[in-house]
Tab-separated table of N, CA and C in Angstrom:
chain	number	residue	atom	x	y	z
G	113	MET	N	102.232	34.761	8.953
G	113	MET	CA	101.730	34.632	7.600
G	113	MET	C	102.862	34.093	6.719
G	114	ASP	N	102.595	33.018	6.009
G	114	ASP	CA	103.617	32.466	5.129
G	114	ASP	C	103.419	32.976	3.700
G	115	ARG	N	104.328	32.578	2.837
G	115	ARG	CA	104.299	33.063	1.442
G	115	ARG	C	102.980	32.726	0.752
G	116	GLY	N	102.487	31.513	0.967
G	116	GLY	CA	101.234	31.089	0.342
G	116	GLY	C	100.064	31.959	0.768
G	117	GLU	N	100.010	32.279	2.045
G	117	GLU	CA	98.932	33.139	2.544
G	117	GLU	C	99.042	34.545	1.971
G	118	VAL	N	100.265	35.044	1.855
G	118	VAL	CA	100.481	36.371	1.270
G	118	VAL	C	100.028	36.363	-0.184
G	119	LEU	N	100.405	35.341	-0.915
G	119	LEU	CA	100.029	35.239	-2.322
G	119	LEU	C	98.508	35.155	-2.471
G	120	THR	N	97.880	34.367	-1.631
G	120	THR	CA	96.413	34.261	-1.671
G	120	THR	C	95.780	35.626	-1.430
G	121	TRP	N	96.247	36.339	-0.421
G	121	TRP	CA	95.681	37.660	-0.118
G	121	TRP	C	95.876	38.606	-1.304
G	122	LEU	N	97.082	38.617	-1.884
G	122	LEU	CA	97.339	39.502	-3.021
G	122	LEU	C	96.448	39.149	-4.212
G	123	ASN	N	96.247	37.866	-4.458
G	123	ASN	CA	95.364	37.448	-5.551
G	123	ASN	C	93.916	37.860	-5.302
G	124	GLU	N	93.526	37.856	-4.040
G	124	GLU	CA	92.155	38.250	-3.686
G	124	GLU	C	91.962	39.761	-3.657
G	125	HIS	N	93.052	40.515	-3.676
G	125	HIS	CA	92.996	41.980	-3.620
G	125	HIS	C	93.839	42.582	-4.746
G	126	PRO	N	93.442	42.362	-5.986
G	126	PRO	CA	94.242	42.845	-7.121
G	126	PRO	C	94.399	44.373	-7.144
G	127	GLU	N	93.483	45.080	-6.511
G	127	GLU	CA	93.577	46.543	-6.472
G	127	GLU	C	94.737	47.021	-5.590
G	128	ALA	N	95.281	46.118	-4.769
G	128	ALA	CA	96.350	46.490	-3.838
G	128	ALA	C	97.744	46.308	-4.432
G	129	VAL	N	97.794	45.711	-5.630
G	129	VAL	CA	99.093	45.482	-6.259
G	129	VAL	C	99.080	45.953	-7.698
G	130	HIS	N	100.227	46.408	-8.150
G	130	HIS	CA	100.384	46.853	-9.531
G	130	HIS	C	101.310	45.861	-10.234
G	131	GLY	N	100.713	44.798	-10.753
G	131	GLY	CA	101.482	43.745	-11.395
G	131	GLY	C	100.965	42.389	-10.966
G	132	ARG	N	101.646	41.364	-11.414
G	132	ARG	CA	101.262	39.998	-11.053
G	132	ARG	C	101.767	39.680	-9.648
G	133	PRO	N	100.873	39.218	-8.767
G	133	PRO	CA	101.277	38.940	-7.383
G	133	PRO	C	102.487	38.016	-7.248
G	134	GLU	N	102.544	36.947	-8.036
G	134	GLU	CA	103.665	36.011	-7.945
G	134	GLU	C	104.985	36.711	-8.268
G	135	GLU	N	104.997	37.506	-9.324
G	135	GLU	CA	106.211	38.248	-9.705
G	135	GLU	C	106.597	39.263	-8.640
G	136	ILE	N	105.596	39.908	-8.067
G	136	ILE	CA	105.869	40.904	-7.025
G	136	ILE	C	106.503	40.234	-5.808
G	137	LEU	N	105.979	39.078	-5.414
G	137	LEU	CA	106.573	38.369	-4.270
G	137	LEU	C	107.993	37.929	-4.571
G	138	GLU	N	108.244	37.456	-5.767
G	138	GLU	CA	109.611	37.061	-6.140
G	138	GLU	C	110.545	38.257	-6.097
G	139	ARG	N	110.095	39.396	-6.582
G	139	ARG	CA	110.914	40.610	-6.533
G	139	ARG	C	111.156	41.036	-5.093
G	140	CYS	N	110.116	40.931	-4.260
G	140	CYS	CA	110.270	41.265	-2.835
G	140	CYS	C	111.329	40.361	-2.199
G	141	GLU	N	111.250	39.071	-2.487
G	141	GLU	CA	112.212	38.128	-1.912
G	141	GLU	C	113.630	38.456	-2.350
G	142	ARG	N	113.810	38.736	-3.630
G	142	ARG	CA	115.154	39.074	-4.126
G	142	ARG	C	115.672	40.361	-3.486
G	143	GLU	N	114.823	41.366	-3.407
G	143	GLU	CA	115.251	42.657	-2.868
G	143	GLU	C	115.567	42.558	-1.378
G	144	VAL	N	114.715	41.887	-0.622
G	144	VAL	CA	114.969	41.715	0.815
G	144	VAL	C	116.246	40.912	1.021
G	145	SER	N	116.436	39.879	0.236
G	145	SER	CA	117.645	39.066	0.342
G	145	SER	C	118.886	39.908	0.050
G	146	ARG	N	118.842	40.671	-1.014
G	146	ARG	CA	119.997	41.502	-1.388
G	146	ARG	C	120.298	42.558	-0.324
G	147	GLN	N	119.274	43.271	0.093
G	147	GLN	CA	119.462	44.347	1.067
G	147	GLN	C	119.914	43.812	2.428
G	148	THR	N	119.305	42.736	2.869
G	148	THR	CA	119.646	42.159	4.173
G	148	THR	C	121.058	41.588	4.161
G	149	GLY	N	121.399	40.904	3.074
G	149	GLY	CA	122.753	40.356	2.962
G	149	GLY	C	123.798	41.450	2.965
G	150	GLU	N	123.554	42.497	2.197
G	150	GLU	CA	124.499	43.616	2.157
G	150	GLU	C	124.655	44.245	3.541
G	151	ALA	N	123.546	44.440	4.232
G	151	ALA	CA	123.602	45.040	5.572
G	151	ALA	C	124.398	44.163	6.543
G	152	ALA	N	124.235	42.844	6.453
G	152	ALA	CA	124.967	41.943	7.352
G	152	ALA	C	126.472	42.023	7.100
G	153	TRP	N	126.890	41.978	5.833
G	153	TRP	CA	128.320	42.069	5.517
G	153	TRP	C	128.882	43.421	5.951
G	154	LEU	N	128.117	44.486	5.788
G	154	LEU	CA	128.593	45.812	6.210
G	154	LEU	C	128.671	45.905	7.731
G	155	HIS	N	127.767	45.228	8.416
G	155	HIS	CA	127.827	45.192	9.885
G	155	HIS	C	129.103	44.469	10.323
G	156	ALA	N	129.413	43.357	9.663
G	156	ALA	CA	130.654	42.627	9.970
G	156	ALA	C	131.859	43.518	9.681
G	157	ARG	N	131.794	44.288	8.609
G	157	ARG	CA	132.901	45.195	8.272
G	157	ARG	C	133.091	46.243	9.372
G	158	ALA	N	132.006	46.779	9.887
G	158	ALA	CA	132.112	47.773	10.964
G	158	ALA	C	132.768	47.157	12.210
G	159	ILE	N	132.444	45.910	12.502
G	159	ILE	CA	133.062	45.219	13.640
G	159	ILE	C	134.554	45.034	13.380
G	160	ALA	N	134.910	44.628	12.163
G	160	ALA	CA	136.327	44.452	11.813
G	160	ALA	C	137.067	45.788	11.875
G	161	GLN	N	136.428	46.870	11.452
G	161	GLN	CA	137.061	48.191	11.522
G	161	GLN	C	137.372	48.562	12.971
G	162	GLN	N	136.444	48.255	13.867
G	162	GLN	CA	136.692	48.541	15.286
G	162	GLN	C	137.845	47.695	15.804
G	163	ARG	N	137.906	46.430	15.400
G	163	ARG	CA	139.009	45.567	15.815
G	163	ARG	C	140.335	46.104	15.285
G	164	THR	N	140.326	46.597	14.047
G	164	THR	CA	141.555	47.160	13.479
G	164	THR	C	142.025	48.321	14.343
G	165	ARG	N	141.118	49.218	14.687
G	165	ARG	CA	141.491	50.367	15.541
G	165	ARG	C	142.022	49.892	16.890
G	166	ASP	N	141.383	48.881	17.452
G	166	ASP	CA	141.841	48.341	18.744
G	166	ASP	C	143.261	47.785	18.628
G	167	PHE	N	143.513	47.012	17.583
G	167	PHE	CA	144.846	46.436	17.404
G	167	PHE	C	145.882	47.510	17.124
G	168	GLU	N	145.530	48.552	16.413
G	168	GLU	CA	146.485	49.613	16.090
G	168	GLU	C	146.942	50.376	17.327
G	169	GLU	N	146.182	50.290	18.398
G	169	GLU	CA	146.532	50.979	19.640
G	169	GLU	C	147.329	50.095	20.597
G	170	GLN	N	147.589	48.867	20.203
G	170	GLN	CA	148.261	47.916	21.091
G	170	GLN	C	149.690	47.640	20.636
G	171	TRP	N	150.440	47.103	21.556
G	171	TRP	CA	151.775	46.578	21.264
G	171	TRP	C	151.756	45.119	21.643
G	172	GLY	N	152.727	44.395	21.187
G	172	GLY	CA	152.770	42.986	21.546
G	172	GLY	C	154.099	42.376	21.176
G	173	PHE	N	154.243	41.136	21.540
G	173	PHE	CA	155.446	40.387	21.217
G	173	PHE	C	155.414	39.980	19.755
G	174	HIS	N	156.580	39.682	19.242
G	174	HIS	CA	156.658	39.199	17.867
G	174	HIS	C	155.981	37.832	17.784
G	175	ALA	N	155.343	37.608	16.636
G	175	ALA	CA	154.652	36.331	16.439
G	175	ALA	C	154.602	36.005	14.957
G	176	SER	N	154.485	34.753	14.679
G	176	SER	CA	154.350	34.285	13.302
G	176	SER	C	153.067	34.865	12.704
G	177	GLU	N	153.166	35.384	11.494
G	177	GLU	CA	151.985	35.929	10.827
G	177	GLU	C	150.922	34.844	10.647
G	178	ALA	N	151.354	33.629	10.331
G	178	ALA	CA	150.417	32.528	10.144
G	178	ALA	C	149.634	32.257	11.433
G	179	PHE	N	150.357	32.233	12.551
G	179	PHE	CA	149.705	32.011	13.836
G	179	PHE	C	148.696	33.117	14.122
G	180	VAL	N	149.098	34.368	13.933
G	180	VAL	CA	148.226	35.510	14.229
G	180	VAL	C	146.990	35.482	13.329
G	181	ALA	N	147.183	35.222	12.053
G	181	ALA	CA	146.050	35.210	11.115
G	181	ALA	C	145.020	34.169	11.521
G	182	ARG	N	145.485	32.961	11.821
G	182	ARG	CA	144.541	31.906	12.217
G	182	ARG	C	143.843	32.263	13.530
G	183	GLU	N	144.617	32.770	14.489
G	183	GLU	CA	144.028	33.075	15.792
G	183	GLU	C	143.057	34.244	15.716
G	184	VAL	N	143.435	35.313	15.035
G	184	VAL	CA	142.568	36.493	14.940
G	184	VAL	C	141.262	36.139	14.227
G	185	CYS	N	141.345	35.410	13.134
G	185	CYS	CA	140.138	35.036	12.393
G	185	CYS	C	139.248	34.112	13.218
G	186	HIS	N	139.864	33.165	13.895
G	186	HIS	CA	139.089	32.247	14.739
G	186	HIS	C	138.404	33.002	15.882
G	187	ASP	N	139.152	33.884	16.541
G	187	ASP	CA	138.577	34.652	17.650
G	187	ASP	C	137.478	35.595	17.175
G	188	LEU	N	137.710	36.253	16.046
G	188	LEU	CA	136.694	37.168	15.531
G	188	LEU	C	135.437	36.400	15.142
G	189	ALA	N	135.588	35.238	14.531
G	189	ALA	CA	134.428	34.422	14.175
G	189	ALA	C	133.629	34.058	15.426
G	190	GLY	N	134.333	33.717	16.498
G	190	GLY	CA	133.657	33.412	17.754
G	190	GLY	C	132.899	34.610	18.294
G	191	ASP	N	133.497	35.782	18.196
G	191	ASP	CA	132.822	37.002	18.650
G	191	ASP	C	131.628	37.333	17.763
G	192	LEU	N	131.773	37.134	16.467
G	192	LEU	CA	130.683	37.448	15.545
G	192	LEU	C	129.439	36.604	15.838
G	193	ARG	N	129.641	35.392	16.326
G	193	ARG	CA	128.491	34.540	16.669
G	193	ARG	C	127.568	35.247	17.650
G	194	HIS	N	128.145	36.104	18.490
G	194	HIS	CA	127.367	36.788	19.530
G	194	HIS	C	126.978	38.210	19.143
G	195	LEU	N	127.392	38.654	17.981
G	195	LEU	CA	127.145	40.042	17.560
G	195	LEU	C	126.228	40.124	16.339
G	196	GLU	N	125.456	39.086	16.143
G	196	GLU	CA	124.569	39.030	14.973
G	196	GLU	C	123.558	40.174	15.010
G	197	PRO	N	123.460	40.899	13.912
G	197	PRO	CA	122.446	41.963	13.858
G	197	PRO	C	121.069	41.349	13.586
G	198	HIS	N	120.049	42.103	13.848
G	198	HIS	CA	118.687	41.636	13.580
G	198	HIS	C	117.907	42.770	12.936
G	199	PRO	N	117.180	42.467	11.853
G	199	PRO	CA	116.355	43.514	11.247
G	199	PRO	C	115.338	44.013	12.264
G	200	ARG	N	115.121	45.298	12.258
G	200	ARG	CA	114.152	45.879	13.182
G	200	ARG	C	112.769	45.893	12.531
G	201	PRO	N	111.736	45.678	13.315
G	201	PRO	CA	110.390	45.837	12.756
G	201	PRO	C	110.273	47.272	12.203
G	202	GLY	N	109.710	47.385	11.041
G	202	GLY	CA	109.594	48.692	10.402
G	202	GLY	C	110.637	48.917	9.326
G	203	ASP	N	111.676	48.052	9.282
G	203	ASP	CA	112.712	48.165	8.245
G	203	ASP	C	112.248	47.624	6.899
G	204	GLU	N	111.094	46.977	6.898
G	204	GLU	CA	110.650	46.285	5.686
G	204	GLU	C	110.570	47.223	4.481
G	205	GLU	N	110.038	48.408	4.690
G	205	GLU	CA	109.909	49.342	3.566
G	205	GLU	C	111.276	49.795	3.070
G	206	ARG	N	112.217	49.975	3.979
G	206	ARG	CA	113.568	50.345	3.566
G	206	ARG	C	114.215	49.210	2.771
G	207	LEU	N	113.908	47.971	3.151
G	207	LEU	CA	114.486	46.821	2.468
G	207	LEU	C	113.928	46.636	1.060
G	208	LEU	N	112.713	47.088	0.823
G	208	LEU	CA	112.097	46.883	-0.481
G	208	LEU	C	112.598	47.845	-1.546
G	209	GLY	N	112.834	49.067	-1.177
G	209	GLY	CA	113.256	50.037	-2.169
G	209	GLY	C	112.071	50.683	-2.866
G	210	PRO	N	112.308	51.809	-3.538
G	210	PRO	CA	111.215	52.599	-4.117
G	210	PRO	C	110.416	51.894	-5.212
G	211	SER	N	111.047	51.108	-6.058
G	211	SER	CA	110.292	50.475	-7.145
G	211	SER	C	109.314	49.431	-6.605
G	212	MET	N	109.738	48.700	-5.578
G	212	MET	CA	108.836	47.714	-4.982
G	212	MET	C	107.716	48.405	-4.215
G	213	LEU	N	108.040	49.473	-3.539
G	213	LEU	CA	107.002	50.182	-2.799
G	213	LEU	C	105.937	50.717	-3.748
G	214	ALA	N	106.350	51.156	-4.927
G	214	ALA	CA	105.407	51.692	-5.903
G	214	ALA	C	104.467	50.597	-6.420
G	215	ALA	N	104.892	49.350	-6.361
G	215	ALA	CA	104.065	48.246	-6.847
G	215	ALA	C	103.035	47.790	-5.818
G	216	LEU	N	103.119	48.317	-4.608
G	216	LEU	CA	102.226	47.901	-3.528
G	216	LEU	C	101.481	49.103	-2.954
G	217	GLU	N	100.197	48.972	-2.865
G	217	GLU	CA	99.401	50.003	-2.196
G	217	GLU	C	99.655	49.901	-0.689
G	218	PRO	N	99.397	50.964	0.065
G	218	PRO	CA	99.660	50.934	1.514
G	218	PRO	C	99.023	49.732	2.233
G	219	GLU	N	97.815	49.357	1.835
G	219	GLU	CA	97.156	48.212	2.469
G	219	GLU	C	97.968	46.932	2.242
G	220	ALA	N	98.494	46.755	1.035
G	220	ALA	CA	99.300	45.570	0.728
G	220	ALA	C	100.626	45.607	1.488
G	221	ARG	N	101.237	46.770	1.579
G	221	ARG	CA	102.496	46.891	2.337
G	221	ARG	C	102.289	46.466	3.782
G	222	GLU	N	101.182	46.948	4.356
G	222	GLU	CA	100.887	46.624	5.749
G	222	GLU	C	100.640	45.122	5.903
G	223	ARG	N	99.958	44.529	4.945
G	223	ARG	CA	99.657	43.105	4.983
G	223	ARG	C	100.926	42.271	4.844
G	224	LEU	N	101.877	42.747	4.029
G	224	LEU	CA	103.119	42.018	3.791
G	224	LEU	C	104.169	42.223	4.883
G	225	ARG	N	104.007	43.257	5.681
G	225	ARG	CA	105.017	43.628	6.681
G	225	ARG	C	105.488	42.454	7.549
G	226	PRO	N	104.599	41.667	8.178
G	226	PRO	CA	105.092	40.546	9.019
G	226	PRO	C	105.856	39.508	8.211
G	227	TRP	N	105.360	39.186	7.024
G	227	TRP	CA	106.043	38.215	6.163
G	227	TRP	C	107.418	38.729	5.760
G	228	LEU	N	107.499	40.005	5.396
G	228	LEU	CA	108.785	40.598	5.002
G	228	LEU	C	109.773	40.595	6.164
G	229	HIS	N	109.274	40.901	7.360
G	229	HIS	CA	110.154	40.910	8.535
G	229	HIS	C	110.699	39.501	8.799
G	230	GLU	N	109.832	38.502	8.729
G	230	GLU	CA	110.271	37.115	8.897
G	230	GLU	C	111.297	36.723	7.846
G	231	LEU	N	111.015	37.109	6.617
G	231	LEU	CA	111.927	36.833	5.507
G	231	LEU	C	113.289	37.481	5.751
G	232	ALA	N	113.275	38.740	6.187
G	232	ALA	CA	114.525	39.463	6.465
G	232	ALA	C	115.291	38.797	7.601
G	233	GLU	N	114.597	38.368	8.642
G	233	GLU	CA	115.269	37.695	9.759
G	233	GLU	C	115.927	36.391	9.316
G	234	ARG	N	115.203	35.591	8.545
G	234	ARG	CA	115.772	34.318	8.063
G	234	ARG	C	116.990	34.563	7.181
G	235	GLU	N	116.876	35.513	6.268
G	235	GLU	CA	117.976	35.782	5.344
G	235	GLU	C	119.182	36.353	6.080
G	236	GLU	N	118.923	37.260	7.003
G	236	GLU	CA	120.026	37.840	7.776
G	236	GLU	C	120.746	36.748	8.560
G	237	HIS	N	120.006	35.857	9.179
G	237	HIS	CA	120.621	34.782	9.959
G	237	HIS	C	121.443	33.865	9.057
G	238	ARG	N	120.911	33.531	7.887
G	238	ARG	CA	121.639	32.684	6.937
G	238	ARG	C	122.950	33.340	6.520
G	239	VAL	N	122.891	34.630	6.199
G	239	VAL	CA	124.099	35.349	5.771
G	239	VAL	C	125.075	35.472	6.931
G	240	TRP	N	124.572	35.718	8.134
G	240	TRP	CA	125.468	35.875	9.283
G	240	TRP	C	126.234	34.583	9.558
G	241	LEU	N	125.560	33.440	9.438
G	241	LEU	CA	126.263	32.160	9.604
G	241	LEU	C	127.338	32.005	8.528
G	242	GLU	N	127.040	32.455	7.319
G	242	GLU	CA	128.029	32.425	6.237
G	242	GLU	C	129.225	33.315	6.585
G	243	ILE	N	128.968	34.473	7.163
G	243	ILE	CA	130.040	35.396	7.551
G	243	ILE	C	130.920	34.761	8.626
G	244	VAL	N	130.310	34.121	9.602
G	244	VAL	CA	131.065	33.471	10.675
G	244	VAL	C	131.942	32.364	10.096
G	245	ARG	N	131.380	31.521	9.233
G	245	ARG	CA	132.175	30.445	8.610
G	245	ARG	C	133.307	31.028	7.762
G	246	PHE	N	132.994	32.043	6.979
G	246	PHE	CA	133.993	32.682	6.128
G	246	PHE	C	135.143	33.219	6.980
G	247	THR	N	134.811	33.922	8.056
G	247	THR	CA	135.821	34.529	8.919
G	247	THR	C	136.700	33.465	9.549
G	248	ASN	N	136.095	32.403	10.028
G	248	ASN	CA	136.857	31.341	10.672
G	248	ASN	C	137.828	30.683	9.688
G	249	ALA	N	137.411	30.525	8.454
G	249	ALA	CA	138.258	29.872	7.448
G	249	ALA	C	139.286	30.822	6.833
G	250	ARG	N	139.053	32.121	6.919
G	250	ARG	CA	139.890	33.087	6.212
G	250	ARG	C	141.344	33.072	6.687
G	251	GLY	N	141.594	32.885	7.964
G	251	GLY	CA	142.970	32.838	8.473
G	251	GLY	C	143.764	31.724	7.823
G	252	ARG	N	143.161	30.541	7.753
G	252	ARG	CA	143.825	29.403	7.104
G	252	ARG	C	144.070	29.693	5.623
G	253	GLU	N	143.081	30.304	4.970
G	253	GLU	CA	143.227	30.625	3.546
G	253	GLU	C	144.384	31.596	3.314
G	254	LEU	N	144.517	32.595	4.166
G	254	LEU	CA	145.601	33.566	4.023
G	254	LEU	C	146.960	32.883	4.124
G	255	VAL	N	147.055	31.924	5.023
G	255	VAL	CA	148.313	31.185	5.189
G	255	VAL	C	148.552	30.312	3.958
G	256	GLN	N	147.539	29.588	3.517
G	256	GLN	CA	147.681	28.704	2.359
G	256	GLN	C	148.013	29.488	1.090
G	257	GLN	N	147.468	30.688	0.963
G	257	GLN	CA	147.722	31.522	-0.214
G	257	GLN	C	149.095	32.194	-0.158
G	258	GLY	N	149.755	32.093	0.967
G	258	GLY	CA	151.069	32.716	1.117
G	258	GLY	C	151.011	34.185	1.483
G	259	ALA	N	149.836	34.668	1.823
G	259	ALA	CA	149.698	36.076	2.212
G	259	ALA	C	150.252	36.328	3.614
G	260	MET	N	150.367	35.276	4.411
G	260	MET	CA	150.896	35.363	5.759
G	260	MET	C	152.068	34.404	5.893
G	261	SER	N	153.173	34.911	6.349
G	261	SER	CA	154.392	34.124	6.488
G	261	SER	C	154.306	33.198	7.697
G	262	SER	N	154.951	32.065	7.583
G	262	SER	CA	155.063	31.131	8.710
G	262	SER	C	156.396	31.290	9.426
G	263	GLU	N	157.155	32.293	9.031
G	263	GLU	CA	158.484	32.562	9.593
G	263	GLU	C	158.375	32.769	11.099
G	264	LEU	N	159.305	32.188	11.845
G	264	LEU	CA	159.320	32.317	13.300
G	264	LEU	C	160.502	33.143	13.801
G	265	ASP	N	161.429	33.452	12.937
G	265	ASP	CA	162.623	34.206	13.298
G	265	ASP	C	162.240	35.620	13.753
G	266	PHE	N	162.781	36.052	14.890
G	266	PHE	CA	162.456	37.356	15.467
G	266	PHE	C	162.679	38.493	14.463
G	267	GLU	N	163.719	38.386	13.668
G	267	GLU	CA	164.038	39.451	12.717
G	267	GLU	C	163.064	39.496	11.539
G	268	HIS	N	162.312	38.441	11.314
G	268	HIS	CA	161.410	38.378	10.172
G	268	HIS	C	159.933	38.388	10.568
G	269	THR	N	159.650	38.646	11.828
G	269	THR	CA	158.258	38.695	12.272
G	269	THR	C	157.923	40.101	12.759
G	270	HIS	N	156.660	40.402	12.783
G	270	HIS	CA	156.161	41.676	13.304
G	270	HIS	C	155.523	41.408	14.659
G	271	ASN	N	155.215	42.489	15.355
G	271	ASN	CA	154.546	42.248	16.625
G	271	ASN	C	153.105	41.797	16.355
G	272	TYR	N	152.562	41.114	17.324
G	272	TYR	CA	151.237	40.495	17.192
G	272	TYR	C	150.200	41.519	16.766
G	273	ALA	N	150.147	42.657	17.438
G	273	ALA	CA	149.104	43.659	17.168
G	273	ALA	C	149.190	44.204	15.740
G	274	ALA	N	150.400	44.433	15.245
G	274	ALA	CA	150.546	44.952	13.878
G	274	ALA	C	150.040	43.939	12.860
G	275	THR	N	150.363	42.686	13.064
G	275	THR	CA	149.887	41.646	12.147
G	275	THR	C	148.375	41.471	12.284
G	276	ALA	N	147.886	41.516	13.500
G	276	ALA	CA	146.440	41.387	13.721
G	276	ALA	C	145.683	42.522	13.033
G	277	ALA	N	146.208	43.738	13.109
G	277	ALA	CA	145.567	44.875	12.427
G	277	ALA	C	145.578	44.652	10.913
G	278	ARG	N	146.652	44.115	10.406
G	278	ARG	CA	146.730	43.814	8.966
G	278	ARG	C	145.674	42.777	8.565
G	279	VAL	N	145.510	41.760	9.384
G	279	VAL	CA	144.519	40.722	9.110
G	279	VAL	C	143.111	41.305	9.146
G	280	THR	N	142.805	42.129	10.138
G	280	THR	CA	141.454	42.694	10.211
G	280	THR	C	141.195	43.683	9.070
G	281	ARG	N	142.242	44.360	8.594
G	281	ARG	CA	142.057	45.215	7.405
G	281	ARG	C	141.730	44.371	6.176
G	282	ILE	N	142.360	43.216	6.061
G	282	ILE	CA	142.041	42.295	4.959
G	282	ILE	C	140.584	41.846	5.079
G	283	LEU	N	140.165	41.524	6.295
G	283	LEU	CA	138.770	41.121	6.503
G	283	LEU	C	137.808	42.260	6.157
G	284	GLU	N	138.164	43.481	6.509
G	284	GLU	CA	137.323	44.634	6.147
G	284	GLU	C	137.087	44.676	4.639
G	285	GLU	N	138.168	44.499	3.888
G	285	GLU	CA	138.059	44.516	2.426
G	285	GLU	C	137.230	43.334	1.930
G	286	ASP	N	137.445	42.166	2.526
G	286	ASP	CA	136.663	40.982	2.144
G	286	ASP	C	135.171	41.215	2.385
G	287	TYR	N	134.842	41.733	3.542
G	287	TYR	CA	133.438	41.967	3.876
G	287	TYR	C	132.811	42.985	2.925
G	288	ALA	N	133.543	44.048	2.633
G	288	ALA	CA	133.020	45.064	1.709
G	288	ALA	C	132.791	44.459	0.322
G	289	ALA	N	133.684	43.607	-0.116
G	289	ALA	CA	133.531	42.970	-1.439
G	289	ALA	C	132.299	42.060	-1.462
G	290	HIS	N	132.042	41.367	-0.361
G	290	HIS	CA	130.854	40.508	-0.297
G	290	HIS	C	129.568	41.339	-0.210
G	291	ALA	N	129.650	42.482	0.433
G	291	ALA	CA	128.468	43.328	0.581
G	291	ALA	C	128.002	43.869	-0.750
G	292	ARG	N	128.948	44.166	-1.601
G	292	ARG	CA	128.604	44.771	-2.889
G	292	ARG	C	129.317	44.034	-4.019
G	293	PRO	N	128.962	42.771	-4.228
G	293	PRO	CA	129.660	42.014	-5.274
G	293	PRO	C	129.502	42.683	-6.636
G	294	GLY	N	130.621	42.790	-7.322
G	294	GLY	CA	130.608	43.369	-8.656
G	294	GLY	C	130.543	44.883	-8.687
G	295	ARG	N	130.460	45.520	-7.526
G	295	ARG	CA	130.359	46.976	-7.511
G	295	ARG	C	131.597	47.647	-6.934
G	296	LEU	N	132.599	46.876	-6.530
G	296	LEU	CA	133.805	47.489	-5.950
G	296	LEU	C	134.914	47.514	-6.947
């Protein structure tokens, strides 16, 4: 069922909605987009947190921070391509929130469920691709911003694992900031 079919059904069943069908669909789209995007960024953060713990348990040779940042971000982006989350059928009501649920009678919720699930899948996939691109580019950005040294001298470098853990902690913070823009 596409958006047009959903809108037609809602217009034909005004008793199933509390408000204007077009406005309700727009609100549904915004809410699903917001909730799905936040969930994707938080999922990426959980993956980065696990990587941080993994790196904190390792030792390694000294390495340039710039090299480690680029490599860790590139490798994590590659891994994220295969770790994409997917909304589960039945999550639609959780994605809408209480105010949207109140605007829809149970019959309308059931009718919208497949459309909402499709919408959530598309939005999640779009955000996940954004997360992968962001992660891949973040290592280079850290180097360009001067957050990671290009020093190669043994006395001025840290071991690979310590720098990698630092990079993944930065990514954790980045992901959390994207998940809740303006709320951190």
